[in-house]
Coordinates of C-alpha atoms in Angstrom, one line a residue:
X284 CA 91.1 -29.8 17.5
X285 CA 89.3 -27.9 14.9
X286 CA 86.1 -26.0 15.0
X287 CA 83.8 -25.8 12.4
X288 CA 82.1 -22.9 13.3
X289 CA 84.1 -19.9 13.3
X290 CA 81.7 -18.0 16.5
X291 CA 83.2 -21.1 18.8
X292 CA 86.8 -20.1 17.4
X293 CA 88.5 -18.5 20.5
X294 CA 88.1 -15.3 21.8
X295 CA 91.3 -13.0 21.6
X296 CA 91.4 -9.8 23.0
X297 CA 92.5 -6.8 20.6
X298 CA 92.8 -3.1 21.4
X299 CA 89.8 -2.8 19.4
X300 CA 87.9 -5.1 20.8
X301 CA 89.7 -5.7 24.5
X302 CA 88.7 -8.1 27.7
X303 CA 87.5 -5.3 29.6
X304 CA 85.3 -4.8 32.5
X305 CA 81.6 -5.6 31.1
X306 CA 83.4 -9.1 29.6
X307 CA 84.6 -10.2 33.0
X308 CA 81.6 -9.4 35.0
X309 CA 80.0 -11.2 32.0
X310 CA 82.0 -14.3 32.4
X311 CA 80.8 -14.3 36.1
X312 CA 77.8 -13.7 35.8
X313 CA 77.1 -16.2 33.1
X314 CA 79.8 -19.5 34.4
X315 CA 78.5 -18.4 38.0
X316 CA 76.9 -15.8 40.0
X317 CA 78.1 -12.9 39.7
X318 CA 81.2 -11.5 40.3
X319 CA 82.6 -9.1 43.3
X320 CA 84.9 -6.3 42.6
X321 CA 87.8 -8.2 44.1
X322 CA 86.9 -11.2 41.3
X323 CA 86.4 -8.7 38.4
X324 CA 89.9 -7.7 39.3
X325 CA 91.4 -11.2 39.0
X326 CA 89.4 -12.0 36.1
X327 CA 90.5 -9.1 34.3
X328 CA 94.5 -9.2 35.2
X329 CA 94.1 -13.6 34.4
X330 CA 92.6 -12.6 31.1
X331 CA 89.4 -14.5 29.3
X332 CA 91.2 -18.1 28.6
X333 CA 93.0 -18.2 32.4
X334 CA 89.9 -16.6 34.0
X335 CA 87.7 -19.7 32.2
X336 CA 90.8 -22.5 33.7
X337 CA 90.1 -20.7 37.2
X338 CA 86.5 -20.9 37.2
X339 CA 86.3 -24.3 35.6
X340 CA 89.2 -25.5 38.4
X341 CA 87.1 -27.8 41.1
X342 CA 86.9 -31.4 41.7
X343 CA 84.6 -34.0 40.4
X344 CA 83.5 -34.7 43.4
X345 CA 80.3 -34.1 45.6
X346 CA 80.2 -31.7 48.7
X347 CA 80.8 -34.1 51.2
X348 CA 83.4 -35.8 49.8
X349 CA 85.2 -31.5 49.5
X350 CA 84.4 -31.1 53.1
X351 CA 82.9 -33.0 56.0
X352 CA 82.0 -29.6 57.7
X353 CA 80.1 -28.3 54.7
X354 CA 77.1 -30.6 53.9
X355 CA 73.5 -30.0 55.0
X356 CA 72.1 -31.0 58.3
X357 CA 69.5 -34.1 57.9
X358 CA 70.0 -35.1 61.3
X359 CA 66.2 -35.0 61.4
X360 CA 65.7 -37.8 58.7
X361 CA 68.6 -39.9 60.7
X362 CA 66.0 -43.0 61.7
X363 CA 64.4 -42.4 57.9
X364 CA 67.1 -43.2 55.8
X365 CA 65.6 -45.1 52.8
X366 CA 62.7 -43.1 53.0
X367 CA 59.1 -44.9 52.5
X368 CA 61.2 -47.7 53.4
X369 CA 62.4 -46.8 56.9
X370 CA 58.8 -45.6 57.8
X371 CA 56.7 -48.4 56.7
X372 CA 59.3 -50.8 59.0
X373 CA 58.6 -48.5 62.0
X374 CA 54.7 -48.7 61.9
X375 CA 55.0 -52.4 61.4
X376 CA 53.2 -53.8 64.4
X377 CA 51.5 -50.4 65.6
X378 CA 47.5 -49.3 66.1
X379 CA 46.4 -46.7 63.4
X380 CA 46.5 -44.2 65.8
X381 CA 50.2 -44.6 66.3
X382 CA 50.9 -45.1 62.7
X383 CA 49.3 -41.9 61.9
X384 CA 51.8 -39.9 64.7
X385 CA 55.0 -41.5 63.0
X386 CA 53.5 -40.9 59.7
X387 CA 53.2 -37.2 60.8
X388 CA 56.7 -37.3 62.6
X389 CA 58.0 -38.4 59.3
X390 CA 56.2 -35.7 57.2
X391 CA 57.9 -33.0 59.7
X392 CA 61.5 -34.7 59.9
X393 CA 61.2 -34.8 56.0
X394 CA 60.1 -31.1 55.8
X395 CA 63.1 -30.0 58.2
X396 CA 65.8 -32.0 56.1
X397 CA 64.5 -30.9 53.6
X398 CA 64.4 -26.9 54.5
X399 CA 67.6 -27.6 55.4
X400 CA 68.9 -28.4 52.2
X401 CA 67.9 -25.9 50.7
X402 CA 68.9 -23.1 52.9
X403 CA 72.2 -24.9 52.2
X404 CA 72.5 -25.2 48.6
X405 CA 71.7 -21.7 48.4
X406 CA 74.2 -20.4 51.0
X407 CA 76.6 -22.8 48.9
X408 CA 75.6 -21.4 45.7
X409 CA 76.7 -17.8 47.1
X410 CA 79.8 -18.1 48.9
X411 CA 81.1 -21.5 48.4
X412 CA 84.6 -22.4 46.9
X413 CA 83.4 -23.2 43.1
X414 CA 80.4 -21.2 41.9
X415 CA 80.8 -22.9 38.2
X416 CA 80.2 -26.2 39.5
X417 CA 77.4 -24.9 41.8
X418 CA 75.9 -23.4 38.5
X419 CA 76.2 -26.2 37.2
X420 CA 74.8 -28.2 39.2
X421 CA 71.9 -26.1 39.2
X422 CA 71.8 -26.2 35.5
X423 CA 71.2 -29.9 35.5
X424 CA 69.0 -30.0 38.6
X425 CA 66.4 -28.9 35.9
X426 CA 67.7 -30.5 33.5
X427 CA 67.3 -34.0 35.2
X428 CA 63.9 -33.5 36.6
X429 CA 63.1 -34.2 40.4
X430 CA 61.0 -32.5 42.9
X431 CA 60.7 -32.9 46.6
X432 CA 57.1 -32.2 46.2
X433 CA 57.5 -36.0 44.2
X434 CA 60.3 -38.0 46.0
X435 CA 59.5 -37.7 50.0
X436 CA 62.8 -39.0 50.9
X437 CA 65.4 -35.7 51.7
X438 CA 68.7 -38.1 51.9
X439 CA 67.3 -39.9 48.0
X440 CA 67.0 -35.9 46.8
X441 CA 70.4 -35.2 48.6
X442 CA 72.0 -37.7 47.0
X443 CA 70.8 -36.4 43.5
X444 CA 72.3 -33.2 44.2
X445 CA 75.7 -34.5 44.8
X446 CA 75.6 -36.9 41.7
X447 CA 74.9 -33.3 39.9
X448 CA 77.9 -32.4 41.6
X449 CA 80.0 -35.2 41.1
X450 CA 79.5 -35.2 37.1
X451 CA 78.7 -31.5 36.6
X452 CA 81.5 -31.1 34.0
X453 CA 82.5 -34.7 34.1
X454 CA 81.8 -37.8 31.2
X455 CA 77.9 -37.0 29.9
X456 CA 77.5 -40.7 29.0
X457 CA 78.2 -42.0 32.5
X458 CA 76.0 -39.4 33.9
X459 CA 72.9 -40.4 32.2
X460 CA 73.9 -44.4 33.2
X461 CA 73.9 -43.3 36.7
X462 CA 71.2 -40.8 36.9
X463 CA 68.8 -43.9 35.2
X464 CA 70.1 -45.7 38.5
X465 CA 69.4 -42.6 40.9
X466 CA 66.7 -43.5 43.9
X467 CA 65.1 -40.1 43.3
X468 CA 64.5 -40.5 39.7
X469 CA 63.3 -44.1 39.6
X470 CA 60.5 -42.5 42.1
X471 CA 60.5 -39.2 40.3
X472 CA 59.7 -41.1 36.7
X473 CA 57.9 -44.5 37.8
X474 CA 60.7 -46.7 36.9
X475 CA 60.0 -48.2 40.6
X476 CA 56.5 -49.5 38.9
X477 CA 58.1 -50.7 35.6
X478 CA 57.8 -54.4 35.8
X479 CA 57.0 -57.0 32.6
X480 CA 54.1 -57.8 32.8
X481 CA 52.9 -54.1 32.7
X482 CA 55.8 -51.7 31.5
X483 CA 56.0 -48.1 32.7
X484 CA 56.7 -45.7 29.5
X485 CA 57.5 -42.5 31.7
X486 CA 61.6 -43.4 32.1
X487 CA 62.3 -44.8 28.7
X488 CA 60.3 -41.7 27.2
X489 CA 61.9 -38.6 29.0
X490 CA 65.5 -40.0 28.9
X491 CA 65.6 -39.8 25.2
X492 CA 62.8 -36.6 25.0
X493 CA 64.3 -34.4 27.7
X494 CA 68.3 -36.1 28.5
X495 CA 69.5 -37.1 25.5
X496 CA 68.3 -36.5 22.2
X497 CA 64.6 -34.1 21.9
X498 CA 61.4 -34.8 20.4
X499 CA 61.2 -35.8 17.0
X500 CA 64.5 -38.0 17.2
X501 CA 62.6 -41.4 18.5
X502 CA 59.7 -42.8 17.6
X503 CA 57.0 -44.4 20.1
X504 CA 58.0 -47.8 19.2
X505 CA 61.5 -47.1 20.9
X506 CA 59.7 -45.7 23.6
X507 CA 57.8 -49.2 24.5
X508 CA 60.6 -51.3 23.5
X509 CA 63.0 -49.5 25.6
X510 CA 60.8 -49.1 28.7
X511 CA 60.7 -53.2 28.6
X512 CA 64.5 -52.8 29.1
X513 CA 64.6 -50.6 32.1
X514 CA 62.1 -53.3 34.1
X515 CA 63.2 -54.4 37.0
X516 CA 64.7 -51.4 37.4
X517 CA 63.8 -50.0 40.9
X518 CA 66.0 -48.8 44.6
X519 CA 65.8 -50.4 47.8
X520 CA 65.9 -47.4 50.5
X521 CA 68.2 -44.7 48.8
X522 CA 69.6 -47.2 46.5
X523 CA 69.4 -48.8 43.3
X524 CA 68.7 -52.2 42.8
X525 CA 67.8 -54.4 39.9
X526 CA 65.4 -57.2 40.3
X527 CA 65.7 -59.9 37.7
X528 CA 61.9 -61.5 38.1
X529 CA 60.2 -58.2 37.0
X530 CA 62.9 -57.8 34.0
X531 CA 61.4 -58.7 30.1
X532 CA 64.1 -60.6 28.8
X533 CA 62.8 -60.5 25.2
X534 CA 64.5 -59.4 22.6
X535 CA 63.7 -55.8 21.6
X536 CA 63.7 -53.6 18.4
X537 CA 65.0 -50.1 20.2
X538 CA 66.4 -47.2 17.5
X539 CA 67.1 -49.8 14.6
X540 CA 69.1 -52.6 16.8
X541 CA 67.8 -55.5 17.9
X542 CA 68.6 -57.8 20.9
X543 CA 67.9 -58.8 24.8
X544 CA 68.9 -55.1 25.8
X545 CA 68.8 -53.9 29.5
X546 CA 68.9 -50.3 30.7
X547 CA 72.2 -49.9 30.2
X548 CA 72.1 -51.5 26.5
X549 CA 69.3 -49.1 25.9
X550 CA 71.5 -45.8 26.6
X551 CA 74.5 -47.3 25.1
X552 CA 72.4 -47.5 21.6
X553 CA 71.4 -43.6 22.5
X554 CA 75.1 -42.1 22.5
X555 CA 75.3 -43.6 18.7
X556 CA 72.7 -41.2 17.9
X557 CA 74.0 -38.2 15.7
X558 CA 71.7 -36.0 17.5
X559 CA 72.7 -36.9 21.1
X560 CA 75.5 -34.5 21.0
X561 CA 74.1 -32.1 19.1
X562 CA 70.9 -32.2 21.9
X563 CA 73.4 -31.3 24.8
X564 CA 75.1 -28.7 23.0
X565 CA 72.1 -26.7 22.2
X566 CA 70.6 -27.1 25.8
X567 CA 74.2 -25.9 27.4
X568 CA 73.9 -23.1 24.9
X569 CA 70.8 -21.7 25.7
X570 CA 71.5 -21.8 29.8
X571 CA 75.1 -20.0 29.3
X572 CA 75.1 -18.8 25.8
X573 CA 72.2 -18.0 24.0
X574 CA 68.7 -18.3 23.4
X575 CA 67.6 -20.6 20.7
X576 CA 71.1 -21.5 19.5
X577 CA 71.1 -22.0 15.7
X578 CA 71.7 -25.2 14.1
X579 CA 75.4 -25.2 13.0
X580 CA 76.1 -24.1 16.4
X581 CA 75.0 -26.6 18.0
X582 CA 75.8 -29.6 16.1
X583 CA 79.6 -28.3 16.0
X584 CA 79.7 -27.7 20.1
X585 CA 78.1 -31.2 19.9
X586 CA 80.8 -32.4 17.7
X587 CA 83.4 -31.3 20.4
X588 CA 81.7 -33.5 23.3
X589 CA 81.8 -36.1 20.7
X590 CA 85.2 -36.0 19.5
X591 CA 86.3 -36.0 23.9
X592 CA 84.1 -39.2 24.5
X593 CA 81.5 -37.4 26.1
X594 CA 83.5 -35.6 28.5
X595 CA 81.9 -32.2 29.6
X596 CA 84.6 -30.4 30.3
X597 CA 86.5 -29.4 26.5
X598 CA 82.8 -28.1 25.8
X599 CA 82.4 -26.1 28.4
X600 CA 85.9 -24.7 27.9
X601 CA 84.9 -23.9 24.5
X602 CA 81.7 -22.5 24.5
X603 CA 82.7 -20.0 27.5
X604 CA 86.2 -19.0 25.7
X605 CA 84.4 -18.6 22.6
X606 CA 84.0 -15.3 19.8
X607 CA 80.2 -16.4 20.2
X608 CA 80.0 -16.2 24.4
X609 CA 81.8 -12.5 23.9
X610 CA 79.6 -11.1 20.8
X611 CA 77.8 -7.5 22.1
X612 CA 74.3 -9.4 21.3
X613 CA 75.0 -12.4 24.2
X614 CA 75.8 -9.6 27.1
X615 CA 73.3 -8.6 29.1
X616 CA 70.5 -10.1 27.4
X617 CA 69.6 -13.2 29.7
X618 CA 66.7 -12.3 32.5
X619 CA 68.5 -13.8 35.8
X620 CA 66.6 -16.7 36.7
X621 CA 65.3 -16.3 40.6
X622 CA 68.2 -18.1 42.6
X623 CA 70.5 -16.2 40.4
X624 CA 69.3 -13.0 41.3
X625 CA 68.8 -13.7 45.0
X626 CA 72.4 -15.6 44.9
X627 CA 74.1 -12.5 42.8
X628 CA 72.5 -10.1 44.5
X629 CA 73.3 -12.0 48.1
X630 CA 77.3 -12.3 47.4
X631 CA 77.7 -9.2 45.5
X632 CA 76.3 -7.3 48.4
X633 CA 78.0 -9.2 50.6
X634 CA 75.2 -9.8 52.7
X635 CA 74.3 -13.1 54.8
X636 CA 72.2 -15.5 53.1
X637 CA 68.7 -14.5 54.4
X638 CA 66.7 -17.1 55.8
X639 CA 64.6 -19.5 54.0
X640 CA 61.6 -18.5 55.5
X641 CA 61.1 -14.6 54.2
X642 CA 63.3 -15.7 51.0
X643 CA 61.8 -19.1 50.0
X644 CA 58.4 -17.2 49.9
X645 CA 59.7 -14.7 47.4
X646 CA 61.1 -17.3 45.5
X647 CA 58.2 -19.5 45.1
X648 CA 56.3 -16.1 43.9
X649 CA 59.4 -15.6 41.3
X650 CA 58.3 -19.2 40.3
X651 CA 61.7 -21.2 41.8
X652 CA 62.5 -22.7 45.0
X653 CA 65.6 -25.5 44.7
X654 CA 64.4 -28.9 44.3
X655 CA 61.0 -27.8 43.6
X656 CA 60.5 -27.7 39.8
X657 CA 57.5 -27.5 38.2
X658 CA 57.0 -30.0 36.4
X659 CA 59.3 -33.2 34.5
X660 CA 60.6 -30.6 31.9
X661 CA 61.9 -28.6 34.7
X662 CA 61.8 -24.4 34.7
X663 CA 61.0 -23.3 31.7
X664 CA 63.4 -20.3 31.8
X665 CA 63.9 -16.7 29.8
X666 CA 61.0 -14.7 29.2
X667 CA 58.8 -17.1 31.4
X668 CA 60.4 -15.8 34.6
X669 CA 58.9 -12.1 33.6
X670 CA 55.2 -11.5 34.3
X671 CA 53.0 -8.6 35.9
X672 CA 53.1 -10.5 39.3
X673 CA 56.6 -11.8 39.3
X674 CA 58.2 -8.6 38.4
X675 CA 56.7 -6.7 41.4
X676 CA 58.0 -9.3 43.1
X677 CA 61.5 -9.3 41.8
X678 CA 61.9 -5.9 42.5
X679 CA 61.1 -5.7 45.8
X680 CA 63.3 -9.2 46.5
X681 CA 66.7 -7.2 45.3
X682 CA 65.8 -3.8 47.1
X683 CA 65.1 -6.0 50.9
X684 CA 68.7 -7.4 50.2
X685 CA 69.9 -4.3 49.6
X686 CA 68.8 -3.5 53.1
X687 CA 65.5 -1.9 51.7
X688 CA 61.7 -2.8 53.3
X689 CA 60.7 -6.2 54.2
X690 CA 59.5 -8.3 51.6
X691 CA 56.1 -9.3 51.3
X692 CA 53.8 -11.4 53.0
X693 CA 54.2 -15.2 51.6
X694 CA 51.8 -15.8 49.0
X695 CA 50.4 -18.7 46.7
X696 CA 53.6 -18.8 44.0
X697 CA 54.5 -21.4 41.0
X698 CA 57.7 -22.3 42.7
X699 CA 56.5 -25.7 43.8
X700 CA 58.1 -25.0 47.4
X701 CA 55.1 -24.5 49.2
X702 CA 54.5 -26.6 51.6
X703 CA 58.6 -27.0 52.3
X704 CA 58.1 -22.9 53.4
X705 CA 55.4 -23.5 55.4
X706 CA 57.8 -25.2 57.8
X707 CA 60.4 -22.1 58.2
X708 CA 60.7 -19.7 60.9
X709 CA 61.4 -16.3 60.4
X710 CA 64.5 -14.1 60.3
X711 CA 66.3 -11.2 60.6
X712 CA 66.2 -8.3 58.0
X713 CA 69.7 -8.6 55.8
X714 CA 73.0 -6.9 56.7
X715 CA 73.6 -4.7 53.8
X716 CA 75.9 -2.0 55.3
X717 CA 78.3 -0.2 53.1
X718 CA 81.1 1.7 54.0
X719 CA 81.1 5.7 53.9
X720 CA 82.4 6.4 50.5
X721 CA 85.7 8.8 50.3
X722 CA 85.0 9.8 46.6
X723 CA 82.8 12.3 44.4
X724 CA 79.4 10.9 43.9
X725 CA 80.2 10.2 40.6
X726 CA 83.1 8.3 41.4
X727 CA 80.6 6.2 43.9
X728 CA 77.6 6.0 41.3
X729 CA 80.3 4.5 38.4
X730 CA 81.6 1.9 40.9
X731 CA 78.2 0.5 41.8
X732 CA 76.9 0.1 38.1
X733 CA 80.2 -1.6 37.5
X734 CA 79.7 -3.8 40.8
X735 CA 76.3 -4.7 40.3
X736 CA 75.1 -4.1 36.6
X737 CA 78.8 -4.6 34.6
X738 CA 77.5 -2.6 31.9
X739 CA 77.0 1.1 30.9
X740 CA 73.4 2.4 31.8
X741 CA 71.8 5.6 30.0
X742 CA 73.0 8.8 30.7
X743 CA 69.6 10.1 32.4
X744 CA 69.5 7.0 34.5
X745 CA 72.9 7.5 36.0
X746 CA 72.6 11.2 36.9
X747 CA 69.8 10.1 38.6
X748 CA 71.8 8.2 41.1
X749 CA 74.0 10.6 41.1
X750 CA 71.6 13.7 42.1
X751 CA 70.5 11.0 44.7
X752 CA 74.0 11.2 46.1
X753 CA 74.2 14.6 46.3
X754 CA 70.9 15.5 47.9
X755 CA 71.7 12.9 50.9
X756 CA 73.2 14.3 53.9
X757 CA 74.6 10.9 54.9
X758 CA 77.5 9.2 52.4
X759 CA 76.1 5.8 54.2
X760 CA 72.7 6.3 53.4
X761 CA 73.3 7.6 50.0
X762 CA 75.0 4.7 48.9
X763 CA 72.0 2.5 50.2
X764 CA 69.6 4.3 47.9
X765 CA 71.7 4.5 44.8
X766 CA 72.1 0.4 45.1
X767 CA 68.3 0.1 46.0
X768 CA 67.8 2.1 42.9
X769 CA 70.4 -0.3 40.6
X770 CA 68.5 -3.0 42.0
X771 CA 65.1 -2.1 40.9
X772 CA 66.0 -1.2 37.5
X773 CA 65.0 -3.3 34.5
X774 CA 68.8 -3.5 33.4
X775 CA 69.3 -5.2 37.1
X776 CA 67.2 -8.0 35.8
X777 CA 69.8 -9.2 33.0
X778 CA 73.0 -10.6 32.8

């Protein structure tokens, strides 16, 4: 296949420019993350276009459907399943009084489920078999907008989660079909109220704005007439069901075609767009890549998705094996979004995942808790996540999980999570416990930068660490302030 832009052209290694260390902790970092030293190794000796075939090596398929053992407990919402649903047929029949106690049982088996979930995810996100696919997956979790704080129902948002799963680097074009179909997003985006006789706009307007082609590429007339396509459109429980008497059957004008489309029609008519693939390519870009990708970059990624029928996977191969993904100006520039620097930090520490409780807090101040984005456009991303009050907090978040002080008190965040947290219990402090080095301090100083950072630091910055390891008495407890140190610096919070 060829590329027409010579920065997606593969990236060879040469003695001038070699796959070295800072390339492979950049490749994890970026297509996961974070790499170990163990990983680093392997992705080093398998070189950049093996290392990309390992990483991108896991099934389309969701967690349960990997492993029985390894799915989230929602034992809780067990006599809820369908949600709304379930609980409006248990209080049939019952006083107010009792209606309000299963209404309140509900709230709290939701909230547990829920909490569970997420404790999960982000447990999963750090030490489970396929951290591509889990970034991935978290990738289009704010991509395709749904929050908990929205869709009550924890096995509806479950289910999203796996469908992320399931077609993280699968066909785009069945994705979108499916996700239009989703429980969680017919709630999330009012399709559930999008009948004839009074059309909901909310569906038909964000699957072209924010899933498929960008403001600018549709007009408002596409945005009615394709909205009278999706009616009808609605779940029963946790599942999707299409009910013929509140369809339009009219014929209708959508993106200069005419006929009596449905919802499917409707997307269909969206993948003949020329700036469909284009759309994707630049928003895949800017998560792994880049920051405000240019033009021809975009539209000749877009062209590769294009030319594989909408299959992920080729794309993703050749954006992450690319000249561009290697250039000296893509490495280390990206401010780590919250999860990743709570998941990097987590696994490359090799620390327990702490509990939700003490960490959820610190991620609703960083402004992200899973499943809770802010708004229908999802987190907004790069220099949003740095502020005077989230970068206090940041700090203090990677020092606790390098076994440092206890984190802070749970305050009023933007993470959306709130009222999920409130339902935690406390845990323990984290595990961090290193080894007693049996190398010069230098020695030890080098391999933590190279562990946790990937990159070279300034020359007054590392002596620092190293006069740290000299003035301590205690090889154990040096170690734990030369990493509490890498973790609070401002090169700590980029990847």
């Amino acid at each position: 296949m060829n590329v027409s832009h010579p920065l997606l052209a593969p990236y060879v290694p040469t003695a001038a420019d070699p796959f070295d260390w800072t390339k492979a902790a950049h490749l994890l970092n970026r297509a996961g993350f974070g790499g170990t030293d163990e990983e680093i190794q392997k992705v080093l000796k398998l070189g950049p276009a093996g290392a990309v075939d390992w990483l991108m090596d896991f099934p389309d398929a969701p967690a349960n459907e990997q492993s029985q053992e390894d799915v989230p407990d929602l034992s809780a919402v067990a006599e809820y399943k369908g949600g709304y649903k379930a609980l409006y047929r248990k209080m049939l029949g019952k006083n107010e009084e009792t209606k309000q106690e299963i209404r309140r049982e509900f709230q709290r088996a939701t909230g547990e489920a829920l909490q569970n979930t997420v404790a999960w995810w982000m447990k999963r996100m750090a030490y489970g078999p396929y951290p591509m696919q889990e970034k991935l997956v978290l990738f289009w979790h704010g991509h395709f907008t749904t929050s908990a704080k929205d869709e009550r129902s924890a096995t509806a948002m479950w289910q999203q989660n796996e469908l992320h799963r399931r077609f993280a680097a699968g066909n785009y074009k069945q994705y979108v079909h499916l996700i239009s179909k989703d429980a969680a997003m017919l709630d999330y985006l009012n399709n559930q109220q999008n009948r004839k006789q009074h059309p909901n706009e909310n569906y038909a307007r964000e699957v072209m704005e924010l899933f498929t082609l960008g403001i600018g590429n549709y007009t408002e007339t596409d945005v009615k007439q394709g909205a009278r396509a999706f009616t009808g459109w609605e779940h029963d429980g946790d599942d999707y069901v299409f009910r013929p008497y509140f369809h339009d059957n009219g014929v209708k004008y959508f993106l200069g075609e005419s006929g009596n489309f449905n919802g499917d029609d409707i997307i269909e008519i969206i993948f003949k767009q020329p700036s469909c693939p284009t759309f994707i390519a630049s928003e895949l870009l800017t998560w792994f890549v880049t920051p405000n990708p240019e033009p021809k970059l975009a539209v000749a990624l877009g062209q590769v998705l294009k030319d594989n029928d909408w299959e992920l996977r080729p794309m993703l191969r050749t954006m992450l094996s690319s000249k561009l993904f290697y250039q000296p100006t893509t490495i280390g520039v990206q401010i780590k979004c919250p999860i990743q620097l709570v998941v990097g930090t987590t696994r490359q520490l090799n620390v327990e995942t702490p509990k939700l409780r003490g960490i959820g807090g610190a991620l609703n101040q960083m402004g992200q808790v899973p499943f809770y984005p802010p708004n229908v456009k999802g987190w907004p991303g790069g220099n949003m996540w740095i502020s005077t009050s989230t970068l206090f907090v940041r700090y203090n978040t990677a020092v606790y999980l390098a076994g440092g002080s206890s984190l802070p008190e749970f305050r009023r965040g933007k993470g959306g999570g709130r009222e999920l947290l409130r339902a935690g219990g406390g845990g323990p402090e984290v595990d961090f416990d290193p080894t007693a080095p049996d190398a010069p301090p230098e020695k030890v100083v080098d391999h933590w930068l190279a562990c946790l950072i990937g990159r070279k630091v300034t020359d007054d910055k590392r002596q620092v660490l190293i006069d740290v390891m000299n003035d301590s008495g205690d090889n154990v407890q040096g170690v734990k302030k030369i990493v509490q140190l890498i973790v609070s610096m401002p090169d700590y919070q980029l990847c």
